[in-house]
């Protein structure tokens, strides 16, 4: 059991755009990549991050901001793996707002980081509408949810810079049509990269983590950095 | 292929409580039960309704209001089974509002109905906060989502009058702890009935449909009815 303290942040309201801009400045200053994982409850976002840990180790320095409506369960799961993590509680809200993310972000030792992974509240609708200053929204979709979801929740898949399809190991037990899912994603966002993973079986994670590292390397240092 | 027309309703704003009250009046007048299915995207709400069709037939007269952010896919699935159905498009919103539900409800031939099943937008947060005049919110949770969801989304499970746990047939392929899930549900809502179904295998549906029929019979006729 880890004895490290989990910090908890909570925010109910905020002027979103102003805080998102401030976050962008901080990220640029520290040459930090921030990604915002968005998907339905139970789409496997926390498990994805858990299983990324060995792939991220010795490759990129990272921390996680865990968004939830209630409980610190997800942060505890990552804390048990010695991941730098803070729990963001949305206070009942269906999405994370930029102020809350900013407040927790600047509390990390930023010069020691290259990447911040935000796990948004489980919800395919509202988080897609809110700018938190991130470089990229990432849509997380599990194969148990059905191949029609990119069409039914088009904003998320249009806003996203990448899609991670999870739980591929369950395909033999489902009627999910993977090719139709890929086609549906591309019909709303033509060129988007799609990563297909079975996190619990450590399948497909390397390519996804490589993509994140490439995105980080592509951030130009600011003149004063 | 069905040639019947699918009616489509769309609403962007509304004074929610006033419309919810009007809906309650209409439901009382016609001794109609209205239930509001709420669950994550891909939790199996539409499949549940599809597989309920043979159980509902000759037992109770019903219609369905299908809520989605975009597309008419779910209404088309039910229309193909000759279910009376209207598609409600939330116009990007993360939940159904009472005005939209009311408008579509009163367009049905109400004296010919006993039950209206509303499938809300796939989302475990926002729909739980909105009164649409229904008798009961029903939480729909699939076993692929994890047994912690009642704790992470407590409002839904506290507001609900029943829970339907879906996709029980996938249990052998998951690490889902069914007893822990039941305990988590009861920890936020002690006496709530929990139905456990595998809709595609026609398991557990009879008890759930019987419960709906019992709820309908419990509605007292209004004096003028």
PDB file of C-alpha atoms in Angstrom, chain A residues 5-139:
ATOM      1  CA  UNK A   5      -1.125  11.586   0.009  1.00  0.00           C
ATOM      2  CA  UNK A   6      -3.646  12.002  -2.802  1.00  0.00           C
ATOM      3  CA  UNK A   7      -4.457  15.644  -3.372  1.00  0.00           C
ATOM      4  CA  UNK A   8      -8.079  16.422  -4.062  1.00  0.00           C
ATOM      5  CA  UNK A   9      -9.333  19.450  -5.976  1.00  0.00           C
ATOM      6  CA  UNK A  10     -12.887  20.576  -6.373  1.00  0.00           C
ATOM      7  CA  UNK A  11     -14.447  23.364  -8.425  1.00  0.00           C
ATOM      8  CA  UNK A  12     -18.038  24.205  -9.231  1.00  0.00           C
ATOM      9  CA  UNK A  13     -17.883  27.180 -11.564  1.00  0.00           C
ATOM     10  CA  UNK A  14     -15.305  29.085 -13.568  1.00  0.00           C
ATOM     11  CA  UNK A  15     -14.595  31.301 -16.538  1.00  0.00           C
ATOM     12  CA  UNK A  16     -13.485  28.528 -18.743  1.00  0.00           C
ATOM     13  CA  UNK A  17     -11.681  30.160 -21.635  1.00  0.00           C
ATOM     14  CA  UNK A  18      -9.486  32.368 -19.485  1.00  0.00           C
ATOM     15  CA  UNK A  19      -8.264  29.407 -17.479  1.00  0.00           C
ATOM     16  CA  UNK A  20      -7.734  27.302 -20.603  1.00  0.00           C
ATOM     17  CA  UNK A  21      -5.523  30.067 -22.034  1.00  0.00           C
ATOM     18  CA  UNK A  22      -3.492  30.213 -18.852  1.00  0.00           C
ATOM     19  CA  UNK A  23      -3.033  26.460 -19.005  1.00  0.00           C
ATOM     20  CA  UNK A  24      -1.817  26.708 -22.610  1.00  0.00           C
ATOM     21  CA  UNK A  25       0.789  29.261 -21.500  1.00  0.00           C
ATOM     22  CA  UNK A  26       2.007  27.025 -18.695  1.00  0.00           C
ATOM     23  CA  UNK A  27       2.196  24.010 -20.997  1.00  0.00           C
ATOM     24  CA  UNK A  28       4.187  25.988 -23.596  1.00  0.00           C
ATOM     25  CA  UNK A  29       6.536  27.368 -20.976  1.00  0.00           C
ATOM     26  CA  UNK A  30       7.391  23.884 -19.708  1.00  0.00           C
ATOM     27  CA  UNK A  31       7.176  22.156 -23.120  1.00  0.00           C
ATOM     28  CA  UNK A  32       4.539  19.908 -21.667  1.00  0.00           C
ATOM     29  CA  UNK A  33       2.057  17.818 -23.676  1.00  0.00           C
ATOM     30  CA  UNK A  34      -1.424  17.574 -22.164  1.00  0.00           C
ATOM     31  CA  UNK A  35      -3.994  15.093 -23.485  1.00  0.00           C
ATOM     32  CA  UNK A  36      -7.619  14.860 -22.409  1.00  0.00           C
ATOM     33  CA  UNK A  37      -9.078  11.322 -22.428  1.00  0.00           C
ATOM     34  CA  UNK A  38     -12.836  11.379 -23.022  1.00  0.00           C
ATOM     35  CA  UNK A  39     -15.123   8.368 -23.140  1.00  0.00           C
ATOM     36  CA  UNK A  40     -18.201   6.764 -21.650  1.00  0.00           C
ATOM     37  CA  UNK A  41     -18.264   5.492 -18.068  1.00  0.00           C
ATOM     38  CA  UNK A  42     -16.635   2.067 -18.127  1.00  0.00           C
ATOM     39  CA  UNK A  43     -14.917   2.560 -21.490  1.00  0.00           C
ATOM     40  CA  UNK A  44     -11.652   1.549 -19.829  1.00  0.00           C
ATOM     41  CA  UNK A  45      -9.899   4.897 -19.446  1.00  0.00           C
ATOM     42  CA  UNK A  46      -8.363   4.184 -16.035  1.00  0.00           C
ATOM     43  CA  UNK A  47      -7.348   0.648 -17.002  1.00  0.00           C
ATOM     44  CA  UNK A  48      -5.750   2.068 -20.159  1.00  0.00           C
ATOM     45  CA  UNK A  49      -3.643   4.458 -18.067  1.00  0.00           C
ATOM     46  CA  UNK A  50      -2.758   1.708 -15.573  1.00  0.00           C
ATOM     47  CA  UNK A  51      -1.514  -0.545 -18.345  1.00  0.00           C
ATOM     48  CA  UNK A  52       0.395   2.299 -20.015  1.00  0.00           C
ATOM     49  CA  UNK A  53       2.592   2.680 -16.920  1.00  0.00           C
ATOM     50  CA  UNK A  54       5.327   0.190 -17.918  1.00  0.00           C
ATOM     51  CA  UNK A  55       5.338   1.582 -21.478  1.00  0.00           C
ATOM     52  CA  UNK A  56       5.724   5.164 -20.264  1.00  0.00           C
ATOM     53  CA  UNK A  57       8.470   4.334 -17.755  1.00  0.00           C
ATOM     54  CA  UNK A  58      11.955   5.494 -18.788  1.00  0.00           C
ATOM     55  CA  UNK A  59      10.477   7.008 -21.955  1.00  0.00           C
ATOM     56  CA  UNK A  60       8.603  10.070 -20.824  1.00  0.00           C
ATOM     57  CA  UNK A  61       7.996  11.790 -17.475  1.00  0.00           C
ATOM     58  CA  UNK A  62       4.291  12.067 -16.802  1.00  0.00           C
ATOM     59  CA  UNK A  63       1.524  12.757 -14.314  1.00  0.00           C
ATOM     60  CA  UNK A  64      -2.212  12.084 -14.334  1.00  0.00           C
ATOM     61  CA  UNK A  65      -5.219  14.238 -13.459  1.00  0.00           C
ATOM     62  CA  UNK A  66      -8.156  11.946 -12.633  1.00  0.00           C
ATOM     63  CA  UNK A  67     -11.584  13.528 -13.170  1.00  0.00           C
ATOM     64  CA  UNK A  68     -14.671  12.109 -11.500  1.00  0.00           C
ATOM     65  CA  UNK A  69     -18.068  13.197 -10.247  1.00  0.00           C
ATOM     66  CA  UNK A  70     -17.448  11.408  -6.964  1.00  0.00           C
ATOM     67  CA  UNK A  71     -14.945   9.144  -5.143  1.00  0.00           C
ATOM     68  CA  UNK A  72     -11.136   8.985  -5.270  1.00  0.00           C
ATOM     69  CA  UNK A  73     -11.108   5.384  -6.498  1.00  0.00           C
ATOM     70  CA  UNK A  74      -9.393   6.059  -9.816  1.00  0.00           C
ATOM     71  CA  UNK A  75      -6.620   8.140  -8.244  1.00  0.00           C
ATOM     72  CA  UNK A  76      -6.102   5.414  -5.659  1.00  0.00           C
ATOM     73  CA  UNK A  77      -5.687   2.821  -8.428  1.00  0.00           C
ATOM     74  CA  UNK A  78      -2.941   4.901 -10.046  1.00  0.00           C
ATOM     75  CA  UNK A  79      -1.351   5.932  -6.751  1.00  0.00           C
ATOM     76  CA  UNK A  80      -0.936   2.229  -5.999  1.00  0.00           C
ATOM     77  CA  UNK A  81       1.276   2.069  -9.122  1.00  0.00           C
ATOM     78  CA  UNK A  82       3.319   5.039  -7.889  1.00  0.00           C
ATOM     79  CA  UNK A  83       1.957   7.286 -10.616  1.00  0.00           C
ATOM     80  CA  UNK A  84       1.975  11.023  -9.864  1.00  0.00           C
ATOM     81  CA  UNK A  85      -1.766  11.633  -9.698  1.00  0.00           C
ATOM     82  CA  UNK A  86      -4.288  14.163  -8.408  1.00  0.00           C
ATOM     83  CA  UNK A  87      -8.005  13.552  -8.155  1.00  0.00           C
ATOM     84  CA  UNK A  88     -10.286  16.220  -9.627  1.00  0.00           C
ATOM     85  CA  UNK A  89     -13.847  16.161  -8.288  1.00  0.00           C
ATOM     86  CA  UNK A  90     -16.305  17.922 -10.562  1.00  0.00           C
ATOM     87  CA  UNK A  91     -18.790  18.575  -7.750  1.00  0.00           C
ATOM     88  CA  UNK A  92     -21.599  16.824  -9.596  1.00  0.00           C
ATOM     89  CA  UNK A  93     -20.728  18.378 -12.949  1.00  0.00           C
ATOM     90  CA  UNK A  94     -20.663  16.181 -16.033  1.00  0.00           C
ATOM     91  CA  UNK A  95     -17.296  17.431 -17.295  1.00  0.00           C
ATOM     92  CA  UNK A  96     -14.029  18.997 -16.115  1.00  0.00           C
ATOM     93  CA  UNK A  97     -13.690  22.759 -16.300  1.00  0.00           C
ATOM     94  CA  UNK A  98     -10.461  24.531 -17.188  1.00  0.00           C
ATOM     95  CA  UNK A  99     -10.026  26.272 -13.828  1.00  0.00           C
ATOM     96  CA  UNK A 100     -10.046  23.027 -11.886  1.00  0.00           C
ATOM     97  CA  UNK A 101      -7.568  21.440 -14.298  1.00  0.00           C
ATOM     98  CA  UNK A 102      -5.321  24.504 -14.160  1.00  0.00           C
ATOM     99  CA  UNK A 103      -5.289  24.616 -10.364  1.00  0.00           C
ATOM    100  CA  UNK A 104      -4.216  20.990 -10.101  1.00  0.00           C
ATOM    101  CA  UNK A 105      -1.785  21.214 -13.028  1.00  0.00           C
ATOM    102  CA  UNK A 106       0.316  24.005 -11.561  1.00  0.00           C
ATOM    103  CA  UNK A 107       0.591  22.081  -8.313  1.00  0.00           C
ATOM    104  CA  UNK A 108       2.733  19.436 -10.036  1.00  0.00           C
ATOM    105  CA  UNK A 109       6.505  19.924 -10.190  1.00  0.00           C
ATOM    106  CA  UNK A 110       6.234  20.912 -13.862  1.00  0.00           C
ATOM    107  CA  UNK A 111       9.956  21.006 -14.799  1.00  0.00           C
ATOM    108  CA  UNK A 112       9.968  17.288 -13.921  1.00  0.00           C
ATOM    109  CA  UNK A 113       7.252  16.436 -16.459  1.00  0.00           C
ATOM    110  CA  UNK A 114       6.859  15.989 -20.224  1.00  0.00           C
ATOM    111  CA  UNK A 115       3.270  14.754 -20.357  1.00  0.00           C
ATOM    112  CA  UNK A 116       0.065  15.273 -18.388  1.00  0.00           C
ATOM    113  CA  UNK A 117      -2.748  12.798 -18.995  1.00  0.00           C
ATOM    114  CA  UNK A 118      -6.186  14.080 -17.993  1.00  0.00           C
ATOM    115  CA  UNK A 119      -8.935  11.510 -17.545  1.00  0.00           C
ATOM    116  CA  UNK A 120     -12.176  13.411 -17.915  1.00  0.00           C
ATOM    117  CA  UNK A 121     -15.495  12.523 -16.262  1.00  0.00           C
ATOM    118  CA  UNK A 122     -17.032   9.459 -17.934  1.00  0.00           C
ATOM    119  CA  UNK A 123     -19.314  11.054 -20.511  1.00  0.00           C
ATOM    120  CA  UNK A 124     -19.235  11.210 -24.317  1.00  0.00           C
ATOM    121  CA  UNK A 125     -21.165  14.467 -24.636  1.00  0.00           C
ATOM    122  CA  UNK A 126     -20.285  17.379 -22.361  1.00  0.00           C
ATOM    123  CA  UNK A 127     -16.482  16.998 -21.956  1.00  0.00           C
ATOM    124  CA  UNK A 128     -16.151  17.313 -25.744  1.00  0.00           C
ATOM    125  CA  UNK A 129     -17.566  20.852 -25.510  1.00  0.00           C
ATOM    126  CA  UNK A 130     -15.112  22.181 -22.922  1.00  0.00           C
ATOM    127  CA  UNK A 131     -11.645  23.483 -23.685  1.00  0.00           C
ATOM    128  CA  UNK A 132      -9.310  22.748 -20.791  1.00  0.00           C
ATOM    129  CA  UNK A 133      -6.237  24.063 -22.624  1.00  0.00           C
ATOM    130  CA  UNK A 134      -5.175  20.597 -23.739  1.00  0.00           C
ATOM    131  CA  UNK A 135      -3.186  19.843 -26.892  1.00  0.00           C
ATOM    132  CA  UNK A 136      -5.454  16.990 -27.853  1.00  0.00           C
ATOM    133  CA  UNK A 137      -8.768  15.473 -26.877  1.00  0.00           C
ATOM    134  CA  UNK A 138      -8.562  11.677 -27.192  1.00  0.00           C
ATOM    135  CA  UNK A 139     -11.763   9.680 -27.716  1.00  0.00           C
TER     136      UNK A 139
END
